[in-house]
Amino acid sequence: MDLDALRREQHKRRLSWMPWLYFVLKPRHREWADAWQREVQALLRELETVEIAEGCFIAPEARIFAEPGRTISIGPGCSIAADVFLHGPVTLGPRVSINARASLDGGAAGIRIGEGTRIATGATLYGFDHGIAPDRPVREQPVTSRGLVIGADVWVGANAGITDGVTVGDHAVVAMGAVVTRDVPAWAIVAGVPARVVGDRRQRPRSGAPGGWEPEDGA
């Protein structure tokens, strides 16, 4: 393999692990990258019950499993990085990003994620749970599934965990390493194990606003 071919393979690996770079590719890379993604996504559609909208990036190293009845629906402009584990049913709204090594399993009830939400590296979202009653071994316990709803414009931090039955409101932030076991209000910042509300995004300084800011009426 010549040096140019090696560089291209290295560039593919870079995109797989940092897929946000795909959306800002220079014109000289756009043609081969789009052709590569068409191949990756066409094969995935053939193998699994997956719906993929236009403009998505899916790393070939992602592990995506969607048996009949466990559809995965990927909205326009989404990105799924290398070593992601994704098991349906899962619905991703437009421009959702799932970064490397995140793990999402929809159980029976499914996971729904709203527009523009970011799932950081190593986050775990599970739409099912095991019983732990003392009368039988854990391996024989019944499995229940209430599902997960993650709103729009949410940031789930690296290595955070979200347990079955939880709803995370729009614009919320889940801190790195937090374990979310109860619903999160819109705009809340939650942290800790178990996670609790530690702030409100509306009370943070405006981005790019030097010297502080004045909150809007009602904020």
PDB file of C-alpha atoms in Angstrom:
ATOM      1  CA  MET A   1       0.000   0.000   0.000  1.00  0.00           C
ATOM      2  CA  ASP A   2       1.443   3.370  -1.002  1.00  0.00           C
ATOM      3  CA  LEU A   3       1.801   6.317   1.318  1.00  0.00           C
ATOM      4  CA  ASP A   4      -1.301   8.140   0.035  1.00  0.00           C
ATOM      5  CA  ALA A   5      -3.437   5.046   0.633  1.00  0.00           C
ATOM      6  CA  LEU A   6      -2.007   4.680   4.143  1.00  0.00           C
ATOM      7  CA  ARG A   7      -2.794   8.310   4.860  1.00  0.00           C
ATOM      8  CA  ARG A   8      -6.373   7.804   3.722  1.00  0.00           C
ATOM      9  CA  GLU A   9      -6.793   4.764   5.974  1.00  0.00           C
ATOM     10  CA  GLN A  10      -5.392   6.757   8.875  1.00  0.00           C
ATOM     11  CA  HIS A  11      -7.818   9.568   8.065  1.00  0.00           C
ATOM     12  CA  LYS A  12     -10.718   7.089   8.153  1.00  0.00           C
ATOM     13  CA  ARG A  13      -9.618   5.936  11.594  1.00  0.00           C
ATOM     14  CA  ARG A  14      -9.405   9.560  12.743  1.00  0.00           C
ATOM     15  CA  LEU A  15     -12.969  10.199  11.552  1.00  0.00           C
ATOM     16  CA  SER A  16     -14.209   7.011  13.231  1.00  0.00           C
ATOM     17  CA  TRP A  17     -12.938   8.135  16.624  1.00  0.00           C
ATOM     18  CA  MET A  18     -13.613  11.867  16.163  1.00  0.00           C
ATOM     19  CA  PRO A  19     -16.659  11.925  13.875  1.00  0.00           C
ATOM     20  CA  TRP A  20     -17.325  15.637  14.326  1.00  0.00           C
ATOM     21  CA  LEU A  21     -14.426  16.115  11.899  1.00  0.00           C
ATOM     22  CA  TYR A  22     -16.485  14.482   9.140  1.00  0.00           C
ATOM     23  CA  PHE A  23     -18.850  17.450   9.058  1.00  0.00           C
ATOM     24  CA  VAL A  24     -16.040  19.970   8.450  1.00  0.00           C
ATOM     25  CA  LEU A  25     -13.987  18.028   5.909  1.00  0.00           C
ATOM     26  CA  LYS A  26     -12.091  19.953   3.284  1.00  0.00           C
ATOM     27  CA  PRO A  27     -13.349  19.544  -0.293  1.00  0.00           C
ATOM     28  CA  ARG A  28     -10.421  17.325  -1.286  1.00  0.00           C
ATOM     29  CA  HIS A  29     -11.528  14.733   1.286  1.00  0.00           C
ATOM     30  CA  ARG A  30     -15.298  15.084   0.935  1.00  0.00           C
ATOM     31  CA  GLU A  31     -15.717  12.907  -2.186  1.00  0.00           C
ATOM     32  CA  TRP A  32     -13.957   9.791  -0.890  1.00  0.00           C
ATOM     33  CA  ALA A  33     -15.367  10.187   2.618  1.00  0.00           C
ATOM     34  CA  ASP A  34     -18.955  10.410   1.369  1.00  0.00           C
ATOM     35  CA  ALA A  35     -18.450   7.386  -0.886  1.00  0.00           C
ATOM     36  CA  TRP A  36     -16.985   5.451   2.051  1.00  0.00           C
ATOM     37  CA  GLN A  37     -19.947   6.345   4.261  1.00  0.00           C
ATOM     38  CA  ARG A  38     -22.433   5.305   1.571  1.00  0.00           C
ATOM     39  CA  GLU A  39     -20.816   1.863   1.536  1.00  0.00           C
ATOM     40  CA  VAL A  40     -20.749   1.545   5.341  1.00  0.00           C
ATOM     41  CA  GLN A  41     -24.382   2.582   5.711  1.00  0.00           C
ATOM     42  CA  ALA A  42     -25.668   0.499   2.797  1.00  0.00           C
ATOM     43  CA  LEU A  43     -24.124  -2.626   4.305  1.00  0.00           C
ATOM     44  CA  LEU A  44     -25.604  -1.835   7.713  1.00  0.00           C
ATOM     45  CA  ARG A  45     -29.076  -1.469   6.174  1.00  0.00           C
ATOM     46  CA  GLU A  46     -28.690  -4.874   4.563  1.00  0.00           C
ATOM     47  CA  LEU A  47     -27.636  -6.587   7.781  1.00  0.00           C
ATOM     48  CA  GLU A  48     -29.832  -4.943  10.438  1.00  0.00           C
ATOM     49  CA  THR A  49     -33.254  -3.313  10.859  1.00  0.00           C
ATOM     50  CA  VAL A  50     -31.811   0.174  10.670  1.00  0.00           C
ATOM     51  CA  GLU A  51     -33.204   3.391   9.215  1.00  0.00           C
ATOM     52  CA  ILE A  52     -30.542   5.991   8.398  1.00  0.00           C
ATOM     53  CA  ALA A  53     -31.386   9.522   7.269  1.00  0.00           C
ATOM     54  CA  GLU A  54     -29.246  11.737   5.062  1.00  0.00           C
ATOM     55  CA  GLY A  55     -25.988  13.314   6.167  1.00  0.00           C
ATOM     56  CA  CYS A  56     -25.030  10.829   8.897  1.00  0.00           C
ATOM     57  CA  PHE A  57     -21.635   9.484   9.873  1.00  0.00           C
ATOM     58  CA  ILE A  58     -21.388   5.931  11.226  1.00  0.00           C
ATOM     59  CA  ALA A  59     -18.011   4.466  12.114  1.00  0.00           C
ATOM     60  CA  PRO A  60     -17.568   0.968  10.659  1.00  0.00           C
ATOM     61  CA  GLU A  61     -16.147  -0.045  14.054  1.00  0.00           C
ATOM     62  CA  ALA A  62     -19.464   0.747  15.786  1.00  0.00           C
ATOM     63  CA  ARG A  63     -21.427  -2.319  16.946  1.00  0.00           C
ATOM     64  CA  ILE A  64     -25.027  -1.741  15.876  1.00  0.00           C
ATOM     65  CA  PHE A  65     -27.628  -4.472  16.380  1.00  0.00           C
ATOM     66  CA  ALA A  66     -31.302  -4.110  15.464  1.00  0.00           C
ATOM     67  CA  GLU A  67     -33.264  -7.315  15.157  1.00  0.00           C
ATOM     68  CA  PRO A  68     -36.801  -7.232  13.676  1.00  0.00           C
ATOM     69  CA  GLY A  69     -38.987  -5.472  16.221  1.00  0.00           C
ATOM     70  CA  ARG A  70     -35.954  -3.661  17.639  1.00  0.00           C
ATOM     71  CA  THR A  71     -35.532  -0.993  14.968  1.00  0.00           C
ATOM     72  CA  ILE A  72     -32.821   1.629  15.221  1.00  0.00           C
ATOM     73  CA  SER A  73     -33.829   4.917  13.590  1.00  0.00           C
ATOM     74  CA  ILE A  74     -31.021   7.421  12.998  1.00  0.00           C
ATOM     75  CA  GLY A  75     -32.087  10.971  12.171  1.00  0.00           C
ATOM     76  CA  PRO A  76     -30.402  13.362   9.737  1.00  0.00           C
ATOM     77  CA  GLY A  77     -26.923  14.588  10.561  1.00  0.00           C
ATOM     78  CA  CYS A  78     -26.266  12.088  13.361  1.00  0.00           C
ATOM     79  CA  SER A  79     -22.833  10.682  14.160  1.00  0.00           C
ATOM     80  CA  ILE A  80     -21.918   7.366  15.791  1.00  0.00           C
ATOM     81  CA  ALA A  81     -18.266   6.851  16.692  1.00  0.00           C
ATOM     82  CA  ALA A  82     -15.995   3.827  16.941  1.00  0.00           C
ATOM     83  CA  ASP A  83     -16.664   1.136  19.536  1.00  0.00           C
ATOM     84  CA  VAL A  84     -20.185   2.386  20.264  1.00  0.00           C
ATOM     85  CA  PHE A  85     -22.563  -0.436  21.252  1.00  0.00           C
ATOM     86  CA  LEU A  86     -26.092   0.312  20.072  1.00  0.00           C
ATOM     87  CA  HIS A  87     -28.923  -2.217  20.515  1.00  0.00           C
ATOM     88  CA  GLY A  88     -32.455  -1.316  19.482  1.00  0.00           C
ATOM     89  CA  PRO A  89     -35.060  -0.189  19.853  1.00  0.00           C
ATOM     90  CA  VAL A  90     -33.399   3.227  19.690  1.00  0.00           C
ATOM     91  CA  THR A  91     -34.562   6.440  18.014  1.00  0.00           C
ATOM     92  CA  LEU A  92     -32.076   9.260  17.459  1.00  0.00           C
ATOM     93  CA  GLY A  93     -33.403  12.685  16.529  1.00  0.00           C
ATOM     94  CA  PRO A  94     -31.593  15.024  14.136  1.00  0.00           C
ATOM     95  CA  ARG A  95     -27.921  15.804  14.788  1.00  0.00           C
ATOM     96  CA  VAL A  96     -27.462  13.505  17.767  1.00  0.00           C
ATOM     97  CA  SER A  97     -23.848  12.491  18.383  1.00  0.00           C
ATOM     98  CA  ILE A  98     -22.749   9.353  20.201  1.00  0.00           C
ATOM     99  CA  ASN A  99     -19.055   9.301  20.973  1.00  0.00           C
ATOM    100  CA  ALA A 100     -16.614   6.446  21.255  1.00  0.00           C
ATOM    101  CA  ARG A 101     -17.295   3.498  23.568  1.00  0.00           C
ATOM    102  CA  ALA A 102     -20.767   4.674  24.620  1.00  0.00           C
ATOM    103  CA  SER A 103     -23.215   1.821  25.269  1.00  0.00           C
ATOM    104  CA  LEU A 104     -26.970   2.105  24.644  1.00  0.00           C
ATOM    105  CA  ASP A 105     -29.460  -0.768  24.942  1.00  0.00           C
ATOM    106  CA  GLY A 106     -33.136  -0.051  24.446  1.00  0.00           C
ATOM    107  CA  GLY A 107     -34.444  -3.157  26.204  1.00  0.00           C
ATOM    108  CA  ALA A 108     -38.053  -3.796  25.165  1.00  0.00           C
ATOM    109  CA  ALA A 109     -39.431  -0.263  25.661  1.00  0.00           C
ATOM    110  CA  GLY A 110     -36.669   1.595  23.808  1.00  0.00           C
ATOM    111  CA  ILE A 111     -34.534   4.717  24.054  1.00  0.00           C
ATOM    112  CA  ARG A 112     -35.539   8.027  22.445  1.00  0.00           C
ATOM    113  CA  ILE A 113     -33.013  10.850  22.147  1.00  0.00           C
ATOM    114  CA  GLY A 114     -33.952  14.369  21.059  1.00  0.00           C
ATOM    115  CA  GLU A 115     -32.429  16.731  18.550  1.00  0.00           C
ATOM    116  CA  GLY A 116     -28.875  17.919  19.007  1.00  0.00           C
ATOM    117  CA  THR A 117     -28.121  15.844  22.101  1.00  0.00           C
ATOM    118  CA  ARG A 118     -24.508  14.819  22.793  1.00  0.00           C
ATOM    119  CA  ILE A 119     -23.659  11.455  24.364  1.00  0.00           C
ATOM    120  CA  ALA A 120     -20.026  11.535  25.473  1.00  0.00           C
ATOM    121  CA  THR A 121     -17.383   8.833  25.518  1.00  0.00           C
ATOM    122  CA  GLY A 122     -18.101   5.840  27.738  1.00  0.00           C
ATOM    123  CA  ALA A 123     -21.641   6.863  28.710  1.00  0.00           C
ATOM    124  CA  THR A 124     -24.067   3.992  29.426  1.00  0.00           C
ATOM    125  CA  LEU A 125     -27.817   4.207  28.828  1.00  0.00           C
ATOM    126  CA  TYR A 126     -29.928   1.123  29.543  1.00  0.00           C
ATOM    127  CA  GLY A 127     -33.665   0.884  28.926  1.00  0.00           C
ATOM    128  CA  PHE A 128     -34.096  -2.260  31.015  1.00  0.00           C
ATOM    129  CA  ASP A 129     -33.370  -3.614  34.495  1.00  0.00           C
ATOM    130  CA  HIS A 130     -32.965  -6.945  36.333  1.00  0.00           C
ATOM    131  CA  GLY A 131     -34.793  -7.973  39.460  1.00  0.00           C
ATOM    132  CA  ILE A 132     -32.711  -8.567  42.600  1.00  0.00           C
ATOM    133  CA  ALA A 133     -35.159 -10.441  44.840  1.00  0.00           C
ATOM    134  CA  PRO A 134     -33.413 -12.815  47.286  1.00  0.00           C
ATOM    135  CA  ASP A 135     -35.406 -15.923  46.365  1.00  0.00           C
ATOM    136  CA  ARG A 136     -33.444 -16.834  43.241  1.00  0.00           C
ATOM    137  CA  PRO A 137     -30.045 -16.196  41.578  1.00  0.00           C
ATOM    138  CA  VAL A 138     -29.542 -12.965  39.693  1.00  0.00           C
ATOM    139  CA  ARG A 139     -29.236 -14.859  36.417  1.00  0.00           C
ATOM    140  CA  GLU A 140     -32.794 -16.131  36.842  1.00  0.00           C
ATOM    141  CA  GLN A 141     -34.357 -12.798  37.785  1.00  0.00           C
ATOM    142  CA  PRO A 142     -37.041 -11.291  35.519  1.00  0.00           C
ATOM    143  CA  VAL A 143     -36.110  -8.395  33.269  1.00  0.00           C
ATOM    144  CA  THR A 144     -38.278  -5.290  33.136  1.00  0.00           C
ATOM    145  CA  SER A 145     -38.183  -2.392  30.666  1.00  0.00           C
ATOM    146  CA  ARG A 146     -39.711   1.070  30.995  1.00  0.00           C
ATOM    147  CA  GLY A 147     -37.396   2.750  28.502  1.00  0.00           C
ATOM    148  CA  LEU A 148     -35.504   6.037  28.468  1.00  0.00           C
ATOM    149  CA  VAL A 149     -36.343   9.469  27.098  1.00  0.00           C
ATOM    150  CA  ILE A 150     -33.493  11.930  26.635  1.00  0.00           C
ATOM    151  CA  GLY A 151     -34.621  15.387  25.523  1.00  0.00           C
ATOM    152  CA  ALA A 152     -33.230  17.792  22.953  1.00  0.00           C
ATOM    153  CA  ASP A 153     -29.970  19.712  23.414  1.00  0.00           C
ATOM    154  CA  VAL A 154     -28.860  17.493  26.306  1.00  0.00           C
ATOM    155  CA  TRP A 155     -25.226  16.807  27.145  1.00  0.00           C
ATOM    156  CA  VAL A 156     -24.548  13.445  28.782  1.00  0.00           C
ATOM    157  CA  GLY A 157     -20.980  13.564  30.064  1.00  0.00           C
ATOM    158  CA  ALA A 158     -18.228  10.979  29.756  1.00  0.00           C
ATOM    159  CA  ASN A 159     -18.775   7.739  31.704  1.00  0.00           C
ATOM    160  CA  ALA A 160     -22.168   8.891  32.999  1.00  0.00           C
ATOM    161  CA  GLY A 161     -24.856   6.239  33.506  1.00  0.00           C
ATOM    162  CA  ILE A 162     -28.627   6.585  33.067  1.00  0.00           C
ATOM    163  CA  THR A 163     -30.868   3.832  34.432  1.00  0.00           C
ATOM    164  CA  ASP A 164     -34.141   2.447  33.096  1.00  0.00           C
ATOM    165  CA  GLY A 165     -37.295   4.541  33.388  1.00  0.00           C
ATOM    166  CA  VAL A 166     -35.576   7.927  33.513  1.00  0.00           C
ATOM    167  CA  THR A 167     -36.581  11.004  31.515  1.00  0.00           C
ATOM    168  CA  VAL A 168     -33.956  13.715  31.044  1.00  0.00           C
ATOM    169  CA  GLY A 169     -35.501  17.070  30.144  1.00  0.00           C
ATOM    170  CA  ASP A 170     -34.503  19.326  27.270  1.00  0.00           C
ATOM    171  CA  HIS A 171     -31.263  21.327  27.625  1.00  0.00           C
ATOM    172  CA  ALA A 172     -30.108  19.386  30.719  1.00  0.00           C
ATOM    173  CA  VAL A 173     -26.481  18.472  31.480  1.00  0.00           C
ATOM    174  CA  VAL A 174     -25.413  15.192  33.101  1.00  0.00           C
ATOM    175  CA  ALA A 175     -21.926  15.560  34.567  1.00  0.00           C
ATOM    176  CA  MET A 176     -19.044  13.212  33.903  1.00  0.00           C
ATOM    177  CA  GLY A 177     -19.368  10.010  35.930  1.00  0.00           C
ATOM    178  CA  ALA A 178     -22.851  10.782  37.267  1.00  0.00           C
ATOM    179  CA  VAL A 179     -25.352   7.956  37.777  1.00  0.00           C
ATOM    180  CA  VAL A 180     -28.881   9.152  36.989  1.00  0.00           C
ATOM    181  CA  THR A 181     -31.601   7.145  38.739  1.00  0.00           C
ATOM    182  CA  ARG A 182     -34.488   9.642  38.654  1.00  0.00           C
ATOM    183  CA  ASP A 183     -35.955  12.165  36.215  1.00  0.00           C
ATOM    184  CA  VAL A 184     -33.917  15.270  35.410  1.00  0.00           C
ATOM    185  CA  PRO A 185     -35.767  18.582  34.909  1.00  0.00           C
ATOM    186  CA  ALA A 186     -35.254  20.663  31.793  1.00  0.00           C
ATOM    187  CA  TRP A 187     -32.177  22.928  32.000  1.00  0.00           C
ATOM    188  CA  ALA A 188     -30.886  21.178  35.144  1.00  0.00           C
ATOM    189  CA  ILE A 189     -27.220  20.308  35.698  1.00  0.00           C
ATOM    190  CA  VAL A 190     -26.920  17.056  37.638  1.00  0.00           C
ATOM    191  CA  ALA A 191     -23.852  15.389  39.144  1.00  0.00           C
ATOM    192  CA  GLY A 192     -22.887  12.694  41.618  1.00  0.00           C
ATOM    193  CA  VAL A 193     -23.828   9.114  42.536  1.00  0.00           C
ATOM    194  CA  PRO A 194     -26.751   9.067  42.641  1.00  0.00           C
ATOM    195  CA  ALA A 195     -27.086  12.217  40.587  1.00  0.00           C
ATOM    196  CA  ARG A 196     -28.686  15.306  42.098  1.00  0.00           C
ATOM    197  CA  VAL A 197     -29.351  18.792  40.765  1.00  0.00           C
ATOM    198  CA  VAL A 198     -26.330  21.061  41.285  1.00  0.00           C
ATOM    199  CA  GLY A 199     -27.179  23.914  38.944  1.00  0.00           C
ATOM    200  CA  ASP A 200     -29.279  25.360  36.152  1.00  0.00           C
ATOM    201  CA  ARG A 201     -27.942  26.125  32.692  1.00  0.00           C
ATOM    202  CA  ARG A 202     -29.993  29.311  32.544  1.00  0.00           C
ATOM    203  CA  GLN A 203     -27.914  30.669  35.414  1.00  0.00           C
ATOM    204  CA  ARG A 204     -24.617  30.118  33.621  1.00  0.00           C
ATOM    205  CA  PRO A 205     -22.838  33.018  31.889  1.00  0.00           C
ATOM    206  CA  ARG A 206     -23.763  33.562  28.267  1.00  0.00           C
ATOM    207  CA  SER A 207     -21.174  32.081  25.921  1.00  0.00           C
ATOM    208  CA  GLY A 208     -18.812  34.730  24.646  1.00  0.00           C
ATOM    209  CA  ALA A 209     -20.145  37.352  27.047  1.00  0.00           C
ATOM    210  CA  PRO A 210     -17.154  38.897  28.872  1.00  0.00           C
ATOM    211  CA  GLY A 211     -17.640  40.502  32.251  1.00  0.00           C
ATOM    212  CA  GLY A 212     -20.775  38.627  33.267  1.00  0.00           C
ATOM    213  CA  TRP A 213     -24.347  38.919  32.068  1.00  0.00           C
ATOM    214  CA  GLU A 214     -27.818  39.889  33.092  1.00  0.00           C
ATOM    215  CA  PRO A 215     -30.390  37.060  33.189  1.00  0.00           C
ATOM    216  CA  GLU A 216     -33.430  37.350  30.975  1.00  0.00           C
ATOM    217  CA  ASP A 217     -36.770  38.124  32.584  1.00  0.00           C
ATOM    218  CA  GLY A 218     -38.091  34.983  34.234  1.00  0.00           C
ATOM    219  CA  ALA A 219     -34.784  33.097  34.048  1.00  0.00           C
TER     220      ALA A 219
END
